[in-house]
PDB file of C-alpha atoms in Angstrom:
ATOM      1  CA  MET A  29     -18.430  38.845   6.710  1.00 46.00           C
ATOM      2  CA  ALA A  30     -19.423  35.472   8.174  1.00 54.00           C
ATOM      3  CA  ASP A  31     -21.468  35.554  11.369  1.00 72.00           C
ATOM      4  CA  LEU A  32     -20.315  33.699  14.494  1.00 78.00           C
ATOM      5  CA  ASN A  33     -22.321  30.535  13.777  1.00 77.00           C
ATOM      6  CA  GLU A  34     -20.918  30.328  10.260  1.00 82.00           C
ATOM      7  CA  LYS A  35     -17.387  30.845  11.559  1.00 85.00           C
ATOM      8  CA  ARG A  36     -17.789  28.029  14.079  1.00 84.00           C
ATOM      9  CA  THR A  37     -19.245  25.757  11.410  1.00 85.00           C
ATOM     10  CA  ASN A  38     -16.404  26.476   8.994  1.00 89.00           C
ATOM     11  CA  ARG A  39     -13.835  25.805  11.707  1.00 91.00           C
ATOM     12  CA  LEU A  40     -15.484  22.444  12.301  1.00 89.00           C
ATOM     13  CA  LYS A  41     -15.504  21.642   8.584  1.00 88.00           C
ATOM     14  CA  LEU A  42     -11.820  22.429   8.222  1.00 92.00           C
ATOM     15  CA  ILE A  43     -10.593  20.448  11.190  1.00 92.00           C
ATOM     16  CA  HIS A  44     -12.828  17.458  10.339  1.00 89.00           C
ATOM     17  CA  ARG A  45     -11.396  17.474   6.820  1.00 89.00           C
ATOM     18  CA  LEU A  46      -7.877  17.783   8.195  1.00 92.00           C
ATOM     19  CA  TYR A  47      -8.570  14.818  10.501  1.00 91.00           C
ATOM     20  CA  ASP A  48      -9.742  12.739   7.523  1.00 88.00           C
ATOM     21  CA  LEU A  49      -6.775  13.581   5.336  1.00 90.00           C
ATOM     22  CA  CYS A  50      -4.266  13.029   8.144  1.00 90.00           C
ATOM     23  CA  GLU A  51      -6.000   9.749   9.039  1.00 88.00           C
ATOM     24  CA  GLY A  52      -6.464  10.915  12.608  1.00 89.00           C
ATOM     25  CA  THR A  53      -2.717  11.148  13.274  1.00 90.00           C
ATOM     26  CA  ARG A  54      -0.138  13.853  13.883  1.00 90.00           C
ATOM     27  CA  SER A  55       2.338  12.392  11.405  1.00 89.00           C
ATOM     28  CA  LYS A  56       0.866  13.859   8.199  1.00 90.00           C
ATOM     29  CA  ALA A  57       0.643  17.394   6.848  1.00 92.00           C
ATOM     30  CA  VAL A  58      -1.979  18.814   4.488  1.00 91.00           C
ATOM     31  CA  SER A  59      -2.210  22.024   2.487  1.00 92.00           C
ATOM     32  CA  MET A  60      -4.574  24.458   4.187  1.00 94.00           C
ATOM     33  CA  TRP A  61      -5.141  26.128   0.816  1.00 93.00           C
ATOM     34  CA  GLY A  62      -6.244  22.842  -0.717  1.00 90.00           C
ATOM     35  CA  ILE A  63      -8.859  22.361   2.013  1.00 90.00           C
ATOM     36  CA  GLY A  64     -10.067  25.926   1.589  1.00 89.00           C
ATOM     37  CA  GLU A  65     -10.443  25.436  -2.166  1.00 88.00           C
ATOM     38  CA  GLU A  66     -12.589  22.348  -1.591  1.00 83.00           C
ATOM     39  CA  PHE A  67     -15.046  24.422   0.410  1.00 82.00           C
ATOM     40  CA  GLY A  68     -14.879  27.377  -1.962  1.00 86.00           C
ATOM     41  CA  TRP A  69     -13.464  29.753   0.644  1.00 88.00           C
ATOM     42  CA  PRO A  70     -11.337  32.766  -0.283  1.00 91.00           C
ATOM     43  CA  ARG A  71      -7.784  32.553   1.035  1.00 91.00           C
ATOM     44  CA  SER A  72      -8.494  35.204   3.639  1.00 92.00           C
ATOM     45  CA  GLU A  73     -11.247  33.019   5.135  1.00 92.00           C
ATOM     46  CA  THR A  74      -9.045  29.938   5.158  1.00 94.00           C
ATOM     47  CA  GLN A  75      -6.243  31.911   6.784  1.00 94.00           C
ATOM     48  CA  SER A  76      -8.591  33.251   9.463  1.00 94.00           C
ATOM     49  CA  ILE A  77      -9.913  29.776  10.307  1.00 94.00           C
ATOM     50  CA  VAL A  78      -6.458  28.237  10.497  1.00 95.00           C
ATOM     51  CA  GLU A  79      -5.145  31.072  12.656  1.00 94.00           C
ATOM     52  CA  TYR A  80      -7.992  30.553  15.115  1.00 93.00           C
ATOM     53  CA  LEU A  81      -7.494  26.784  15.311  1.00 94.00           C
ATOM     54  CA  GLU A  82      -3.732  27.206  15.610  1.00 94.00           C
ATOM     55  CA  GLY A  83      -4.229  29.759  18.377  1.00 93.00           C
ATOM     56  CA  GLU A  84      -6.387  27.267  20.295  1.00 92.00           C
ATOM     57  CA  GLY A  85      -3.695  24.607  19.950  1.00 94.00           C
ATOM     58  CA  LEU A  86      -5.808  22.311  17.755  1.00 94.00           C
ATOM     59  CA  LEU A  87      -3.501  22.357  14.734  1.00 94.00           C
ATOM     60  CA  GLU A  88      -0.049  23.635  13.864  1.00 95.00           C
ATOM     61  CA  TYR A  89       1.881  24.858  10.849  1.00 93.00           C
ATOM     62  CA  SER A  90       4.252  22.266   9.432  1.00 89.00           C
ATOM     63  CA  ASP A  91       6.171  24.697   7.221  1.00 82.00           C
ATOM     64  CA  LEU A  92       5.982  28.158   5.695  1.00 80.00           C
ATOM     65  CA  GLY A  93       4.145  26.942   2.609  1.00 82.00           C
ATOM     66  CA  GLY A  94       0.732  26.585   4.213  1.00 89.00           C
ATOM     67  CA  ASN A  95       0.902  22.942   5.244  1.00 93.00           C
ATOM     68  CA  ILE A  96      -0.786  22.155   8.540  1.00 95.00           C
ATOM     69  CA  SER A  97      -1.096  19.141  10.822  1.00 94.00           C
ATOM     70  CA  LEU A  98      -3.156  18.115  13.819  1.00 95.00           C
ATOM     71  CA  THR A  99      -2.006  18.404  17.407  1.00 94.00           C
ATOM     72  CA  HIS A 100      -2.895  15.826  20.044  1.00 94.00           C
ATOM     73  CA  ARG A 101      -5.389  18.281  21.464  1.00 92.00           C
ATOM     74  CA  GLY A 102      -6.946  18.687  18.013  1.00 92.00           C
ATOM     75  CA  ILE A 103      -7.330  14.936  17.565  1.00 92.00           C
ATOM     76  CA  VAL A 104      -9.025  14.642  20.950  1.00 90.00           C
ATOM     77  CA  GLU A 105     -11.407  17.489  20.123  1.00 88.00           C
ATOM     78  CA  VAL A 106     -12.373  16.063  16.717  1.00 87.00           C
ATOM     79  CA  GLU A 107     -12.958  12.593  18.124  1.00 87.00           C
ATOM     80  CA  LYS A 108     -15.078  14.092  20.878  1.00 83.00           C
ATOM     81  CA  SER A 109     -17.129  15.818  18.196  1.00 79.00           C
ATOM     82  CA  LEU A 110     -17.451  12.608  16.158  1.00 79.00           C
ATOM     83  CA  SER A 111     -18.435  10.466  19.127  1.00 79.00           C
ATOM     84  CA  LYS A 112     -21.328  12.771  20.026  1.00 74.00           C
ATOM     85  CA  PRO A 113     -22.214  14.539  16.764  1.00 70.00           C
ATOM     86  CA  ASP A 114     -25.441  15.983  18.153  1.00 69.00           C
ATOM     87  CA  GLU A 115     -23.624  17.844  20.935  1.00 75.00           C
ATOM     88  CA  ALA A 116     -21.504  20.978  20.780  1.00 75.00           C
ATOM     89  CA  THR A 117     -17.925  20.949  22.065  1.00 74.00           C
ATOM     90  CA  THR A 118     -15.870  23.738  23.589  1.00 74.00           C
ATOM     91  CA  TYR A 119     -14.846  24.954  20.146  1.00 76.00           C
ATOM     92  CA  PHE A 120     -17.425  23.625  17.685  1.00 80.00           C
ATOM     93  CA  PRO A 121     -21.179  23.415  17.061  1.00 73.00           C
ATOM     94  CA  PRO A 122     -22.926  20.001  16.763  1.00 70.00           C
ATOM     95  CA  ALA A 123     -21.469  18.022  13.861  1.00 59.00           C
ATOM     96  CA  VAL A 124     -24.626  16.126  12.995  1.00 46.00           C
ATOM     97  CA  ASN A 125     -25.629  18.529  10.214  1.00 44.00           C
ATOM     98  CA  ILE A 126     -22.153  19.154   8.825  1.00 47.00           C
ATOM     99  CA  ILE A 127     -21.486  17.807   5.345  1.00 38.00           C
ATOM    100  CA  HIS A 128     -18.634  15.330   5.720  1.00 41.00           C
ATOM    101  CA  ILE A 129     -16.322  15.904   2.763  1.00 37.00           C
ATOM    102  CA  GLY A 130     -14.547  12.629   3.487  1.00 39.00           C
ATOM    103  CA  HIS A 131     -17.604  10.860   2.085  1.00 36.00           C
ATOM    104  CA  MET A 132     -17.447  12.433  -1.365  1.00 35.00           C
ATOM    105  CA  GLU A 133     -16.312   9.937  -3.955  1.00 35.00           C
ATOM    106  CA  LYS A 134     -13.348  10.985  -6.079  1.00 32.00           C
ATOM    107  CA  SER A 135     -12.805  14.202  -4.092  1.00 34.00           C
ATOM    108  CA  GLN A 136      -9.258  15.422  -4.612  1.00 34.00           C
ATOM    109  CA  ILE A 137      -7.188  17.020  -1.886  1.00 36.00           C
ATOM    110  CA  GLN A 138      -3.899  18.837  -1.672  1.00 36.00           C
ATOM    111  CA  GLN A 139      -1.532  17.096   0.704  1.00 38.00           C
ATOM    112  CA  GLY A 140       2.075  17.707   1.638  1.00 40.00           C
ATOM    113  CA  THR A 141       2.828  20.105  -1.214  1.00 38.00           C
ATOM    114  CA  VAL A 142       0.813  22.148  -3.658  1.00 37.00           C
ATOM    115  CA  ASP A 143       1.413  19.504  -6.348  1.00 38.00           C
ATOM    116  CA  SER A 144       0.443  16.470  -4.262  1.00 37.00           C
ATOM    117  CA  ARG A 145      -3.019  15.009  -4.846  1.00 34.00           C
ATOM    118  CA  GLN A 146      -4.873  12.081  -3.336  1.00 35.00           C
ATOM    119  CA  GLU A 147      -8.205  10.481  -4.170  1.00 35.00           C
ATOM    120  CA  LEU A 148     -10.471   9.093  -1.481  1.00 36.00           C
ATOM    121  CA  VAL A 149     -12.855   6.260  -2.247  1.00 38.00           C
ATOM    122  CA  VAL A 150     -15.487   5.466   0.352  1.00 42.00           C
ATOM    123  CA  PRO A 151     -16.307   1.856   1.183  1.00 44.00           C
ATOM    124  CA  ALA A 152     -19.902   1.180   0.206  1.00 44.00           C
ATOM    125  CA  GLY A 153     -20.419  -1.884   2.427  1.00 53.00           C
ATOM    126  CA  LEU A 154     -18.530  -1.659   5.692  1.00 59.00           C
ATOM    127  CA  GLU A 155     -20.831  -4.342   7.128  1.00 61.00           C
ATOM    128  CA  GLU A 156     -19.358  -6.872   4.677  1.00 70.00           C
ATOM    129  CA  LEU A 157     -16.216  -6.885   6.783  1.00 78.00           C
ATOM    130  CA  ALA A 158     -17.983  -8.391   9.802  1.00 83.00           C
ATOM    131  CA  GLY A 159     -17.599 -12.013   8.708  1.00 86.00           C
ATOM    132  CA  PHE A 160     -13.949 -11.547   7.837  1.00 90.00           C
ATOM    133  CA  LEU A 161     -13.173  -9.869  11.157  1.00 92.00           C
ATOM    134  CA  ASN A 162     -14.898 -12.697  13.040  1.00 90.00           C
ATOM    135  CA  GLU A 163     -12.804 -15.191  11.089  1.00 93.00           C
ATOM    136  CA  VAL A 164      -9.629 -13.329  12.052  1.00 95.00           C
ATOM    137  CA  GLN A 165     -10.661 -13.238  15.717  1.00 93.00           C
ATOM    138  CA  GLU A 166     -11.214 -16.990  15.699  1.00 94.00           C
ATOM    139  CA  PHE A 167      -7.797 -17.444  14.118  1.00 96.00           C
ATOM    140  CA  LEU A 168      -6.202 -15.399  16.900  1.00 95.00           C
ATOM    141  CA  LYS A 169      -7.254 -18.051  19.443  1.00 94.00           C
ATOM    142  CA  ILE A 170      -4.504 -20.344  18.138  1.00 96.00           C
ATOM    143  CA  PRO A 171      -1.902 -20.652  20.968  1.00 94.00           C
ATOM    144  CA  ALA A 172       1.074 -20.508  18.602  1.00 95.00           C
ATOM    145  CA  ILE A 173       0.339 -16.873  17.705  1.00 96.00           C
ATOM    146  CA  ARG A 174       2.433 -14.418  19.715  1.00 94.00           C
ATOM    147  CA  ASP A 175       0.694 -12.069  22.145  1.00 93.00           C
ATOM    148  CA  ASP A 176       2.106  -8.963  20.459  1.00 92.00           C
ATOM    149  CA  GLU A 177       0.764 -10.133  17.090  1.00 94.00           C
ATOM    150  CA  LYS A 178      -2.651 -10.789  18.620  1.00 94.00           C
ATOM    151  CA  SER A 179      -2.714  -7.401  20.331  1.00 93.00           C
ATOM    152  CA  GLU A 180      -1.770  -5.511  17.182  1.00 92.00           C
ATOM    153  CA  ILE A 181      -4.464  -7.180  15.095  1.00 94.00           C
ATOM    154  CA  GLU A 182      -7.086  -6.809  17.830  1.00 92.00           C
ATOM    155  CA  CYS A 183      -6.373  -3.084  18.058  1.00 89.00           C
ATOM    156  CA  GLU A 184      -6.880  -2.695  14.307  1.00 88.00           C
ATOM    157  CA  ILE A 185     -10.120  -4.714  14.468  1.00 89.00           C
ATOM    158  CA  ASP A 186     -11.344  -2.442  17.271  1.00 86.00           C
ATOM    159  CA  THR A 187     -10.572   0.567  15.074  1.00 83.00           C
ATOM    160  CA  ILE A 188     -12.545  -0.831  12.133  1.00 82.00           C
ATOM    161  CA  GLU A 189     -15.489  -1.769  14.355  1.00 80.00           C
ATOM    162  CA  ALA A 190     -15.488   1.725  15.864  1.00 77.00           C
ATOM    163  CA  GLN A 191     -15.663   3.202  12.370  1.00 73.00           C
ATOM    164  CA  GLY A 192     -18.529   0.840  11.571  1.00 72.00           C
ATOM    165  CA  ARG A 193     -20.473   2.215  14.540  1.00 70.00           C
ATOM    166  CA  SER A 194     -19.731   5.808  13.588  1.00 68.00           C
ATOM    167  CA  PRO A 195     -22.404   7.753  11.697  1.00 63.00           C
ATOM    168  CA  LYS A 196     -19.558   9.021   9.524  1.00 66.00           C
ATOM    169  CA  PRO A 197     -17.041   6.193   9.029  1.00 69.00           C
ATOM    170  CA  LYS A 198     -13.735   7.297   7.555  1.00 74.00           C
ATOM    171  CA  ALA A 199     -12.587   5.285   4.570  1.00 76.00           C
ATOM    172  CA  ASN A 200      -8.902   6.094   4.990  1.00 79.00           C
ATOM    173  CA  ILE A 201      -8.837   4.828   8.589  1.00 81.00           C
ATOM    174  CA  VAL A 202     -10.594   1.568   7.667  1.00 83.00           C
ATOM    175  CA  ARG A 203      -8.220   1.005   4.761  1.00 84.00           C
ATOM    176  CA  SER A 204      -5.183   1.705   6.928  1.00 86.00           C
ATOM    177  CA  SER A 205      -6.342  -0.768   9.586  1.00 87.00           C
ATOM    178  CA  LEU A 206      -7.039  -3.468   6.981  1.00 91.00           C
ATOM    179  CA  ALA A 207      -3.575  -2.954   5.514  1.00 91.00           C
ATOM    180  CA  ALA A 208      -2.037  -3.245   8.994  1.00 92.00           C
ATOM    181  CA  ILE A 209      -3.946  -6.489   9.654  1.00 95.00           C
ATOM    182  CA  LYS A 210      -2.743  -7.874   6.318  1.00 94.00           C
ATOM    183  CA  GLN A 211       0.865  -6.966   7.117  1.00 94.00           C
ATOM    184  CA  VAL A 212       0.806  -8.637  10.541  1.00 95.00           C
ATOM    185  CA  LEU A 213      -0.870 -11.767   9.162  1.00 96.00           C
ATOM    186  CA  GLU A 214       1.798 -12.035   6.477  1.00 95.00           C
ATOM    187  CA  GLY A 215       4.426 -12.284   9.211  1.00 95.00           C
ATOM    188  CA  ILE A 216       2.688 -15.033  11.216  1.00 96.00           C
ATOM    189  CA  ALA A 217       4.115 -18.508  10.536  1.00 93.00           C
ATOM    190  CA  VAL A 218       0.894 -20.398  11.327  1.00 94.00           C
ATOM    191  CA  ASP A 219      -1.329 -22.310   8.931  1.00 94.00           C
ATOM    192  CA  GLY A 220      -4.176 -20.123   7.712  1.00 95.00           C
ATOM    193  CA  ALA A 221      -2.407 -16.796   8.226  1.00 96.00           C
ATOM    194  CA  ALA A 222      -1.445 -16.429   4.572  1.00 95.00           C
ATOM    195  CA  ASP A 223      -5.010 -17.151   3.447  1.00 95.00           C
ATOM    196  CA  LEU A 224      -6.408 -14.504   5.787  1.00 96.00           C
ATOM    197  CA  ALA A 225      -3.767 -12.006   4.637  1.00 95.00           C
ATOM    198  CA  ALA A 226      -4.865 -12.628   1.063  1.00 94.00           C
ATOM    199  CA  LYS A 227      -8.509 -12.072   2.060  1.00 92.00           C
ATOM    200  CA  ALA A 228      -7.572  -8.775   3.710  1.00 93.00           C
ATOM    201  CA  GLY A 229      -5.936  -7.714   0.459  1.00 91.00           C
ATOM    202  CA  GLU A 230      -9.061  -8.703  -1.463  1.00 89.00           C
ATOM    203  CA  PHE A 231     -11.210  -6.555   0.824  1.00 86.00           C
ATOM    204  CA  ILE A 232      -8.908  -3.581   0.316  1.00 84.00           C
ATOM    205  CA  ILE A 233      -9.253  -3.917  -3.462  1.00 83.00           C
ATOM    206  CA  LYS A 234     -13.014  -4.550  -3.272  1.00 80.00           C
ATOM    207  CA  LEU A 235     -13.789  -1.641  -0.987  1.00 76.00           C
ATOM    208  CA  PHE A 236     -11.170   0.885  -2.032  1.00 71.00           C
ATOM    209  CA  GLY A 237     -10.101  -0.148  -5.495  1.00 67.00           C
ATOM    210  CA  SER A 238      -6.413  -0.477  -4.691  1.00 57.00           C
TER     211      SER A 238
END
C-alpha cells in the first residue's frame, strides 16, 4: 500500500497529466485508465486517486466509461502548483521534482474513448518564437486592425510567453495559441497579415510537426 507521500505525489502526477491532455480547459475529457496505464498503476490505484480528486472537486466524471475532465477549481489548483513548483499546495506536494509526462516525446494517451489516441510532440526551441511574436506585436500597432482582433492575439501571445517562462512549458498549449493567432491573422484584411499567418503555420510545423 502506498504511503501518504506517495499518494499525494501520484495525485499530483495524475492531475498534471490531465491538465496537459485537456490543454488546461474544462471542455475536454480524458480516459482515467489511459493515464493510469502511462504511470504503470493498477486500476485500483487509479480509481482511488480519481475518487479522491473528484471528492475534492478538482475533477469530475464525464461519463460512466472512465472519462474525466477538470473542474475550474482543479485548473486553479494545478496552475497554482505550476506557478510555484517548489511550494506545496493545499492538496499536493511541491511539483519541482515530479516527472512531467507532458515532456515525453511520442508519449501516447487515451482521450475521449478507449480507442482514441493522441501523440504529443514537445517544442525543442520555444525561444525561437520570440522574434516572431515581436513581429506580430509590431503589426498590431497598425490603426486599421480592430480592437477585438488585437486583444485576441495579445491574449494568445501572453499565453505563449507565460509558457516560455514556465519551468515546464506545455507543448499543447503553445500549439493551440499559435493556431489561434494564425486563424485571427487570416481574417485580418490588412497588408502583412497573410504573411504573418503563414509564418505562424510554419512555426507550428517546425515545432510540432503538423
